mmCIF file of C-alpha atoms in Angstrom:
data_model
loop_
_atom_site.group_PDB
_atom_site.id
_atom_site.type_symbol
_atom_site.label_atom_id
_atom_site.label_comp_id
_atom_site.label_asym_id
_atom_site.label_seq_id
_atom_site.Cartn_x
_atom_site.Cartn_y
_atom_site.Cartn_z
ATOM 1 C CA UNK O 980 15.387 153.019 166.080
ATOM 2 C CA UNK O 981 14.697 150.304 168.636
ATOM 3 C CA UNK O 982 16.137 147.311 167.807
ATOM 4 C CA UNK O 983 17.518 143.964 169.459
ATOM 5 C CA UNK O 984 20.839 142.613 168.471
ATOM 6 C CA UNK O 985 21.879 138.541 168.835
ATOM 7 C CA UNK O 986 24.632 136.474 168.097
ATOM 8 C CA UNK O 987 23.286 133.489 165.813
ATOM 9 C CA UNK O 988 26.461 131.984 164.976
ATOM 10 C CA UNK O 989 28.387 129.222 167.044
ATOM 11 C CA UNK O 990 31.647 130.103 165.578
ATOM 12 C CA UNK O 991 33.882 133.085 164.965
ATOM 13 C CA UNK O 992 35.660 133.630 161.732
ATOM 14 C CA UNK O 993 38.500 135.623 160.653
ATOM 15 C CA UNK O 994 37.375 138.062 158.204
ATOM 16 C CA UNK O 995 33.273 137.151 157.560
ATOM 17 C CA UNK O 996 31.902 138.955 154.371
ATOM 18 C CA UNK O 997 29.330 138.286 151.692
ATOM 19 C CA UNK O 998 26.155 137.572 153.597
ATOM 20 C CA UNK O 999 23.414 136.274 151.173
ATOM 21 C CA UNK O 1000 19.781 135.405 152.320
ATOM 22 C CA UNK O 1001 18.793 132.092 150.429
ATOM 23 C CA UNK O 1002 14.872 132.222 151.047
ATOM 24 C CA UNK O 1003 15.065 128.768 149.708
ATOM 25 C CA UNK O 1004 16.318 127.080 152.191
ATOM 26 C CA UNK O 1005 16.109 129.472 154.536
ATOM 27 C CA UNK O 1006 19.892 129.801 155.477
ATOM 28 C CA UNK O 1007 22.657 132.790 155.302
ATOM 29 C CA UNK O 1008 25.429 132.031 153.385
ATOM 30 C CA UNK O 1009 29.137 133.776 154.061
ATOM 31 C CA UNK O 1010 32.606 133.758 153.811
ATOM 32 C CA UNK O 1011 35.247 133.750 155.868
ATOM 33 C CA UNK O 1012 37.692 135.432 153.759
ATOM 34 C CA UNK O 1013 41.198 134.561 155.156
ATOM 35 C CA UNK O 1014 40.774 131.017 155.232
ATOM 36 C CA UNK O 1015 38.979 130.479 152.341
ATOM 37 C CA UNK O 1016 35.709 128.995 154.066
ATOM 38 C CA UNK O 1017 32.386 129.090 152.613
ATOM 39 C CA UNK O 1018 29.557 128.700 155.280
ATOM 40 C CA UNK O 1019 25.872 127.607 155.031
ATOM 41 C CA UNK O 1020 24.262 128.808 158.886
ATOM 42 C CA UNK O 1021 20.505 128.255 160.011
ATOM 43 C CA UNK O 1022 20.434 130.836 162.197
ATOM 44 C CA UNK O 1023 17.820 129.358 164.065
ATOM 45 C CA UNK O 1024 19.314 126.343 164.911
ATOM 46 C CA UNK O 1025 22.773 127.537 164.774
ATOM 47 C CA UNK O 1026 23.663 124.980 163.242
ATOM 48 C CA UNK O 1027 26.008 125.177 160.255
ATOM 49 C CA UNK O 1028 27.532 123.728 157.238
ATOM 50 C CA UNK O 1029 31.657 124.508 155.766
ATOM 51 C CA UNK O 1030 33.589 124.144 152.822
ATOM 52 C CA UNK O 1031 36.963 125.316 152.938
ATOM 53 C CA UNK O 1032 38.628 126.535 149.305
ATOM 54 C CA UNK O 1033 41.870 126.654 148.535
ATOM 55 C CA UNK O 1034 42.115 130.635 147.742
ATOM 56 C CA UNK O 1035 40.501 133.655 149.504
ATOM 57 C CA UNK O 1036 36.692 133.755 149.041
ATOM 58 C CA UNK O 1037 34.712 136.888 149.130
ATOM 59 C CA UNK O 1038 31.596 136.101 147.994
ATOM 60 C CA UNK O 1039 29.289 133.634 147.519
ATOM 61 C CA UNK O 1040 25.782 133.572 145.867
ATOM 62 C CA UNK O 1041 23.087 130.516 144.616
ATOM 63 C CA UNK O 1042 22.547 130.016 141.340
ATOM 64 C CA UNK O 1043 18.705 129.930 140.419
ATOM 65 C CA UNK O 1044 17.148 126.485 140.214
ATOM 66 C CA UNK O 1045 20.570 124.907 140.998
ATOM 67 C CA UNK O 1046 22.359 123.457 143.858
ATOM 68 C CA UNK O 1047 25.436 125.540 143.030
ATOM 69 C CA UNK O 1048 26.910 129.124 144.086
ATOM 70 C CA UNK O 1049 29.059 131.546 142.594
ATOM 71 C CA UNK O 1050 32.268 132.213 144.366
ATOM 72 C CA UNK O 1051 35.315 134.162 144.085
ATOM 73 C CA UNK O 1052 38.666 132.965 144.243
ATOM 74 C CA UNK O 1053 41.817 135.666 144.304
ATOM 75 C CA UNK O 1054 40.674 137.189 140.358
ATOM 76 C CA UNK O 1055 38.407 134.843 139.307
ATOM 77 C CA UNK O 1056 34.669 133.831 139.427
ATOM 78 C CA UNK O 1057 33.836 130.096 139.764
ATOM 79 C CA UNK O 1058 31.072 127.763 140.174
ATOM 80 C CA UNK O 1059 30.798 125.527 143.265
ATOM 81 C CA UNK O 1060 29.166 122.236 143.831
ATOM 82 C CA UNK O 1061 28.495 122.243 147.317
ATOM 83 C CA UNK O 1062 27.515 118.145 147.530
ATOM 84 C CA UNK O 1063 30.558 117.530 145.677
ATOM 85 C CA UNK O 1064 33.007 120.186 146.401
ATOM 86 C CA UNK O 1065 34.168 120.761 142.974
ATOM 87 C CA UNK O 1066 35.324 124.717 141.772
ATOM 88 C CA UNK O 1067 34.446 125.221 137.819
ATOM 89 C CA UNK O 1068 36.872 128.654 136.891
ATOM 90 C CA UNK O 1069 34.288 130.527 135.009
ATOM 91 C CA UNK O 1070 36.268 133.807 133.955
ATOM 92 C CA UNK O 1071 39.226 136.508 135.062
ATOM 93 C CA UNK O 1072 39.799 139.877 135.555
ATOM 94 C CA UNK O 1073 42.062 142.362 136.717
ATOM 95 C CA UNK O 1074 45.019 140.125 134.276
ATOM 96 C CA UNK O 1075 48.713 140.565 135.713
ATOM 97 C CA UNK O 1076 47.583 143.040 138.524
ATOM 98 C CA UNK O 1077 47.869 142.284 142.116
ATOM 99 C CA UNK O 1078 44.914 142.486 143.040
ATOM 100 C CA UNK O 1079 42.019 139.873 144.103
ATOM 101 C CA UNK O 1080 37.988 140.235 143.817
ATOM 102 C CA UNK O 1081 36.759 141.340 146.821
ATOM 103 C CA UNK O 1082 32.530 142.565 147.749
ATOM 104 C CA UNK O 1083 29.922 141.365 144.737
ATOM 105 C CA UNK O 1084 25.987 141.245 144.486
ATOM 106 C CA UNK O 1085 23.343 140.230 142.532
ATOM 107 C CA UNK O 1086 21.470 143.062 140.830
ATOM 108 C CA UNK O 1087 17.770 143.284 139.918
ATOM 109 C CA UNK O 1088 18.137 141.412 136.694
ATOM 110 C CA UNK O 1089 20.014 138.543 137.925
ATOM 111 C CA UNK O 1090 23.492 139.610 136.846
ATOM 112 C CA UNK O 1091 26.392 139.714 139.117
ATOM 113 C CA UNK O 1092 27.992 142.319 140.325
ATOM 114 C CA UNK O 1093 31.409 142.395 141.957
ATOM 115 C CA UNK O 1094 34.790 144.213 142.039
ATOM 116 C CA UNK O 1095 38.393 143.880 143.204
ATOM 117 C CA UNK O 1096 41.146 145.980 145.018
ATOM 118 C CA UNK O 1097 44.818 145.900 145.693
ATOM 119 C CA UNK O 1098 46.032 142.697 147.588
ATOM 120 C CA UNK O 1099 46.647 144.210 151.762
ATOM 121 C CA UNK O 1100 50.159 143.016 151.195
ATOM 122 C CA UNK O 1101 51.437 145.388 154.431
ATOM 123 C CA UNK O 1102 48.372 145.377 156.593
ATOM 124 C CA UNK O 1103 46.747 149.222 155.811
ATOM 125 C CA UNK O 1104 48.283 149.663 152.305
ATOM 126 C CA UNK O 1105 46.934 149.588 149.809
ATOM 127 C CA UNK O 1106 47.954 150.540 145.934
ATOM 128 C CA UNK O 1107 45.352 153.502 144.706
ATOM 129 C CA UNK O 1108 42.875 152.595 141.855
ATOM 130 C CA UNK O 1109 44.191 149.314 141.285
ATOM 131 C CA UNK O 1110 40.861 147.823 141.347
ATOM 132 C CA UNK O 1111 37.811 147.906 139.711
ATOM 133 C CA UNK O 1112 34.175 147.078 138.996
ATOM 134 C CA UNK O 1113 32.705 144.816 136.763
ATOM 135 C CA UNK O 1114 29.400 142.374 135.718
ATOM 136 C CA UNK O 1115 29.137 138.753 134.932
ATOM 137 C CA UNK O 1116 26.113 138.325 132.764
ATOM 138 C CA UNK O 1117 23.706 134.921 133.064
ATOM 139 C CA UNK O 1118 26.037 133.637 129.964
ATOM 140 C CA UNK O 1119 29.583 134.264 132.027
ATOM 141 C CA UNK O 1120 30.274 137.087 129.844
ATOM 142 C CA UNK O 1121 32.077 140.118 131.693
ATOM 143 C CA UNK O 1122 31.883 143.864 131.539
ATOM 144 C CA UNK O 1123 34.120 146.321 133.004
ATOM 145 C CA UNK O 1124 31.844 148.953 134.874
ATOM 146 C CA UNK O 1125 33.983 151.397 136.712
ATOM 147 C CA UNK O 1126 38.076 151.558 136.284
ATOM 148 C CA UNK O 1127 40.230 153.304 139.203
ATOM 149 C CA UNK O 1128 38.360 151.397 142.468
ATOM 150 C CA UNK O 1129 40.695 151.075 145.031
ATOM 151 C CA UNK O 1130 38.557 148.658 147.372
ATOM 152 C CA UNK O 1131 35.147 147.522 146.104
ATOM 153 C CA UNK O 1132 32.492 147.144 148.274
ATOM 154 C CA UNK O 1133 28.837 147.928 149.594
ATOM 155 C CA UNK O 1134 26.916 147.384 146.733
ATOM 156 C CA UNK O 1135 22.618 147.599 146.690
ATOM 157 C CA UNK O 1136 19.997 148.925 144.241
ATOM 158 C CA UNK O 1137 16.741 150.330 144.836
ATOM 159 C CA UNK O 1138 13.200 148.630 144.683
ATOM 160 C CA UNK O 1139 12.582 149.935 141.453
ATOM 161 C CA UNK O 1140 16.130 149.064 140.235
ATOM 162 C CA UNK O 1141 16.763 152.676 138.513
ATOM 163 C CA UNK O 1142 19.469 153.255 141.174
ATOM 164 C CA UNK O 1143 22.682 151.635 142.115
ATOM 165 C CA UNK O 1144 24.647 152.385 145.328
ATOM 166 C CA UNK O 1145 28.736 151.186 145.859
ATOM 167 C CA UNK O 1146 30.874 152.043 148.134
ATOM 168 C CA UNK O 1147 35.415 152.557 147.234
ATOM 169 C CA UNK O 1148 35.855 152.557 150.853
ATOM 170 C CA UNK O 1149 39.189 154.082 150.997
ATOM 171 C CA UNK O 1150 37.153 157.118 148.902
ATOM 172 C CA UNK O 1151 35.199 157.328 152.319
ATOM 173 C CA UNK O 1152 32.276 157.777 150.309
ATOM 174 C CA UNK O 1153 28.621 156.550 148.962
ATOM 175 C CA UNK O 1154 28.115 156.964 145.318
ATOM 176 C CA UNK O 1155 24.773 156.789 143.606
ATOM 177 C CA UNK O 1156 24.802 155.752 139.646
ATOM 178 C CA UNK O 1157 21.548 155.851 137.714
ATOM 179 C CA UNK O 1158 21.012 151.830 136.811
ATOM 180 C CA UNK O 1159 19.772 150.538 133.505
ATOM 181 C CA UNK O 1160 18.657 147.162 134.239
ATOM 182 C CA UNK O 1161 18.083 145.961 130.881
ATOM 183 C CA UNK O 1162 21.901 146.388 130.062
ATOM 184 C CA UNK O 1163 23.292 146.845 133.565
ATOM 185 C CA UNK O 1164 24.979 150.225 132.675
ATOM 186 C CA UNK O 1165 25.927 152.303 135.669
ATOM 187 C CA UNK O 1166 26.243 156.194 134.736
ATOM 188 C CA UNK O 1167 26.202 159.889 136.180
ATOM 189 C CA UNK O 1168 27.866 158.743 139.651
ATOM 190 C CA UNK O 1169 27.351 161.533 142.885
ATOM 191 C CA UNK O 1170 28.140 160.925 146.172
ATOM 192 C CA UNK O 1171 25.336 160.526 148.501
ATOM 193 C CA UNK O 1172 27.343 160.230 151.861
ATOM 194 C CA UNK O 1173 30.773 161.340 152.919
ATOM 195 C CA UNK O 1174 32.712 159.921 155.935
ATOM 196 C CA UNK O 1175 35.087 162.545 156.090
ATOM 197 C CA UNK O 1176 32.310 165.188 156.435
ATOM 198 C CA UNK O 1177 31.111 162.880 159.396
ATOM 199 C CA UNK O 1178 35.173 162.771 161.276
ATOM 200 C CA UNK O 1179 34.008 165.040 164.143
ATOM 201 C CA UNK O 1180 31.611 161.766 165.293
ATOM 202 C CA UNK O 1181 33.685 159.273 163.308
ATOM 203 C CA UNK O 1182 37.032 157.955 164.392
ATOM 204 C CA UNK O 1183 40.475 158.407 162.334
ATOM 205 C CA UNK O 1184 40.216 154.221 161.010
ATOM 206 C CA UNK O 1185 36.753 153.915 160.617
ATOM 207 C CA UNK O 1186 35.838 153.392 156.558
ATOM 208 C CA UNK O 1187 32.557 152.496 155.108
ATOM 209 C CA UNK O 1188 32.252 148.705 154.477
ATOM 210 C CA UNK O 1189 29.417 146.333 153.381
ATOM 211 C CA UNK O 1190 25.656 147.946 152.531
ATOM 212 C CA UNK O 1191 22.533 146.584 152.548
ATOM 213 C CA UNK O 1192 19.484 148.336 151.190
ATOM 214 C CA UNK O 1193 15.946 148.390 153.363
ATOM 215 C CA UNK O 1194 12.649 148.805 150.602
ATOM 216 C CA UNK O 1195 12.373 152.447 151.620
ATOM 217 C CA UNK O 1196 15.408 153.280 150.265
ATOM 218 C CA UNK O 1197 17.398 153.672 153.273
ATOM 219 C CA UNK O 1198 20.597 152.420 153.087
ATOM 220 C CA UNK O 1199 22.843 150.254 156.239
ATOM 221 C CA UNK O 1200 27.006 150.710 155.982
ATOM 222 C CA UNK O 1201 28.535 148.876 158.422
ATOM 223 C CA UNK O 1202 31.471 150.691 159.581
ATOM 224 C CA UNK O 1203 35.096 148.268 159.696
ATOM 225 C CA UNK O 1204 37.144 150.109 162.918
ATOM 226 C CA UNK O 1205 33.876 151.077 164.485
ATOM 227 C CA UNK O 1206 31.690 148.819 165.309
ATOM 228 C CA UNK O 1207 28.579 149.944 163.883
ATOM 229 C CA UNK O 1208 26.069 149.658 161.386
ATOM 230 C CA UNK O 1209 25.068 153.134 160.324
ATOM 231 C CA UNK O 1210 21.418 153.775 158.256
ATOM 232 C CA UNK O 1211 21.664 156.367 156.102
ATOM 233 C CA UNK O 1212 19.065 158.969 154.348
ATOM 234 C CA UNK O 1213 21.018 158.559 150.709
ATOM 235 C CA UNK O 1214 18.340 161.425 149.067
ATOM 236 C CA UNK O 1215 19.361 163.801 152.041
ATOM 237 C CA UNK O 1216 22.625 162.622 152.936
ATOM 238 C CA UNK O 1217 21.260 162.284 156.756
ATOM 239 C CA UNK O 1218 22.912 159.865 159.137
ATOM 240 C CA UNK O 1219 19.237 158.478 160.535
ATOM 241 C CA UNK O 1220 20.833 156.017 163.318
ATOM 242 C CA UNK O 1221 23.191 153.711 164.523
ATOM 243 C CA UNK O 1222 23.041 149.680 165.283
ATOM 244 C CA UNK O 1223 26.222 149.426 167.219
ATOM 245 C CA UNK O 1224 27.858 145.831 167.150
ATOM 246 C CA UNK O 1225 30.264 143.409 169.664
ATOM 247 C CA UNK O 1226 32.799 144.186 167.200
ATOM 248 C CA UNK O 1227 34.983 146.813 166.537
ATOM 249 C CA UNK O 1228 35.473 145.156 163.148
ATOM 250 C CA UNK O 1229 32.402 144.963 161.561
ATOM 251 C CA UNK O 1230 32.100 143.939 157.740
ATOM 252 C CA UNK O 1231 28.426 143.764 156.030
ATOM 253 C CA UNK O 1232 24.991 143.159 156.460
ATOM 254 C CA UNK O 1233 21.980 142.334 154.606
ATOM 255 C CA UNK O 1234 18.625 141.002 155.285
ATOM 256 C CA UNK O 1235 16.736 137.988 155.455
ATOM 257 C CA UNK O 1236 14.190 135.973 157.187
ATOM 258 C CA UNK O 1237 10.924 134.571 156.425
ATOM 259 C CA UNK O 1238 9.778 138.828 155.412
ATOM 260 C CA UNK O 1239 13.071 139.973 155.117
ATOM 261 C CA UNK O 1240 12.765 142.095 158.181
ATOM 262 C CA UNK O 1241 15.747 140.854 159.819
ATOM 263 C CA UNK O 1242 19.408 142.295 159.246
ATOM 264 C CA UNK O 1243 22.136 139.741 159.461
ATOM 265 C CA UNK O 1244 25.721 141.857 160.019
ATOM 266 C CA UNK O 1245 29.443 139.818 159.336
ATOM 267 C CA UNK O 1246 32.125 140.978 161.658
ATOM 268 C CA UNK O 1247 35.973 140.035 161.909
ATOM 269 C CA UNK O 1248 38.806 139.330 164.110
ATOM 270 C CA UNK O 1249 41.561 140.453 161.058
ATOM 271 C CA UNK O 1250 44.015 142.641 162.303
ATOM 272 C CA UNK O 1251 42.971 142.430 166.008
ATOM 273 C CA UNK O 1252 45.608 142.168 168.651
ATOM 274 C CA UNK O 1253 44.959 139.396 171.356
ATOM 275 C CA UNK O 1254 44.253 142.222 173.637
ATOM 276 C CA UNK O 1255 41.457 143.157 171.095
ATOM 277 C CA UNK O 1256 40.230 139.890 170.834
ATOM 278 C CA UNK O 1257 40.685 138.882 174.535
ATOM 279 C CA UNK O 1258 37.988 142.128 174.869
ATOM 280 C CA UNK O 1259 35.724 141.172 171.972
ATOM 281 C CA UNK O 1260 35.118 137.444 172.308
ATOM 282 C CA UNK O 1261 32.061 137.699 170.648
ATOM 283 C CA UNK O 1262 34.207 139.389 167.174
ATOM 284 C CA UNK O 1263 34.347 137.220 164.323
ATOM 285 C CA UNK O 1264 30.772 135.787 164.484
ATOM 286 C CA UNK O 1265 27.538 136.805 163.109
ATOM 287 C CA UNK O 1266 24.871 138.810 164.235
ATOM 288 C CA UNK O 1267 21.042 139.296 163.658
ATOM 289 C CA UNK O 1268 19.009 142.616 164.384
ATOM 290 C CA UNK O 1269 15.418 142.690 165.032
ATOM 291 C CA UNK O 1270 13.302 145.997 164.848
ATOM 292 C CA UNK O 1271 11.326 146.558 167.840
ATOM 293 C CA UNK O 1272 8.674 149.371 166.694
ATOM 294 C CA UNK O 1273 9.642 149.937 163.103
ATOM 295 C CA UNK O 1274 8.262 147.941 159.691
ATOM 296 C CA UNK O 1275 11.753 147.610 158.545
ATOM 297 C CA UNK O 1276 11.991 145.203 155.428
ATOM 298 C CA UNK O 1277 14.954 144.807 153.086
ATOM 299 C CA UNK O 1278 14.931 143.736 149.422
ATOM 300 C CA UNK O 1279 15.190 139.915 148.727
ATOM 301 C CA UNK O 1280 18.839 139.038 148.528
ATOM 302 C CA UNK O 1281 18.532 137.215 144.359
ATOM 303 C CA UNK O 1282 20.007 134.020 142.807
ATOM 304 C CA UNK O 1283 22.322 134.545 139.874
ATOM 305 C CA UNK O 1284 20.313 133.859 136.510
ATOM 306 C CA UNK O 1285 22.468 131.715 134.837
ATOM 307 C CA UNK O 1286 21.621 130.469 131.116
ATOM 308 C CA UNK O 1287 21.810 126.303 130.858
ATOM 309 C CA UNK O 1288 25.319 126.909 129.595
ATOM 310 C CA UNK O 1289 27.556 129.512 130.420
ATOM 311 C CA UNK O 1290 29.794 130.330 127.120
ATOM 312 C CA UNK O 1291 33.628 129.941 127.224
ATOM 313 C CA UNK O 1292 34.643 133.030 126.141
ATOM 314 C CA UNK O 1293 36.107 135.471 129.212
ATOM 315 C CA UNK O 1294 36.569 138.250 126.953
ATOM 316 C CA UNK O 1295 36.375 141.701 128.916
ATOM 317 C CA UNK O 1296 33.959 143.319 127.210
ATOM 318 C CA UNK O 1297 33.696 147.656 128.110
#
């Protein structure tokens, strides 16, 4: 898979997750998790746009024909005015567990998608199945999906939206649900790629992170302790290839660009000693990948579909 690799950012963040293509404006949106930053990046330009929150952010996404995102803050799910600033708490989860919302995606219908884990209170540990995975519909009403997560991540659907993919990264695996679009329902889960099957080319740290979906159904895992992107064969299990990355930390991907044939990958500098960093100046900052032979296209990265009024009621529905 020839490819070409850039840096496009002008900054380095802490912990950068939740890429998200907005073909509107032509700009990739992230966070920096740790400090709470939301950033707005033409990463043509380099130039760039930040609004710092006052809780950790994991995600943010646009809301359709609005100037406002969806973000995360610790448990809940808000709505952000980026001209003004302001944070609207839209609904809860996870109520009197430690634990915060951490990866989340649009899906084909223009739901969101998201889940939580155990706060890293001791870097490395983390509380089994504390977390788990639920929906915001376009009226703010949420749906537990999946109990017993213990870090939510990498989520993507096929083209034809009759497959979800999520990742519990510290279950080292890929799971496949079959998707019902009309009512979001996830069901009969298998696991389409295992890391620990992989450990004889894998190091001991390295855990499946962020994933991004390309529109033949191949699926991208970037790879947090070993700098990589892997692309992945989820029908036959095959490890296709490897985009390897400036940083041994790196977080997500997804892609974007005028065709959506360019992958944009998050990294981080969390955890990193200032030996580590002092090695991998270019950690922390985000990168774009070009194919050099290959018609590679992803699926367009969506805008929540929010009704005129979201309702008040945060009612957990399962």
């Amino acid at each position: 898979m020839a490819h070409k690799l850039e840096i496009v950012s002008s900054y380095n963040v802490e912990l950068g997750e939740g890429p998200h293509w907005d073909e509107r404006n032509s700009r990739l949106y992230h966070v920096d998790l740790i400090r709470g930053d939301c950033y707005s990046l033409d990463p043509v330009t380099k130039q760039h746009d930040k609004i710092h929150l006052p809780e950790a952010a994991t995600l943010i996404v646009p809301i359709e024909d609005s100037e406002d995102f969806l973000v995360s803050q610790n448990r809940s799910i808000c709505q952000l005015n980026w001209a003004t600033k302001s944070l609207k708490p839209l609904g809860d989860v996870d109520d009197g567990k430690d634990t915060r919302i951490n990866d989340g995606k649009i899906d084909p219908a223009g739901r969101l998608y998201y889940g939580t884990m155990n706060w890293e209170r001791k870097p490395g540990v983390f509380e089994p199945g504390l977390g788990s995975l639920y929906s915001m519909d376009s009226d703010g009403s949420i749906k537990l999906r999946e109990p017993g997560i213990t870090i939510s991540n990498g989520l993507a659907w096929t083209e034809d939206a009759k497959k979800f993919f999520f990742i519990d990264s510290l279950a080292y695996q890929v799971w496949i649900y079959d998707y019902d679009m009309a009512t979001g329902a996830i069901t009969n889960r298998k696991t389409v790629f295992d890391f620990k099957k992989h450990q004889d080319k894998l190091g001991a740290r390295e855990i499946p992170d962020g994933m991004t979906i390309d529109l033949s159904g191949k699926i991208y895992v970037a790879v947090f302790h070993g700098n990589k992107v892997m692309k992945i064969d989820p029908e036959t299990g095959t490890w296709l290839d490897t985009i390897v990355t400036p940083a041994m930390r790196t977080t997500s991907a997804t892609f974007g660009g005028p065709d959506f044939s360019t992958l944009y990958i998050t990294s981080a500098t969390f955890g990193a000693s200032p030996e580590e960093i002092k090695a991998e100046p270019d950690a922390g900052k985000v990168f774009k990948v070009t194919f050099e032979k290959e018609n590679v296209k992803g699926s367009r990265n969506l805008p929540f579909a929010c009704k005129n009024q979201f309702n008040n009621s945060n009612e957990i529905r399962k």
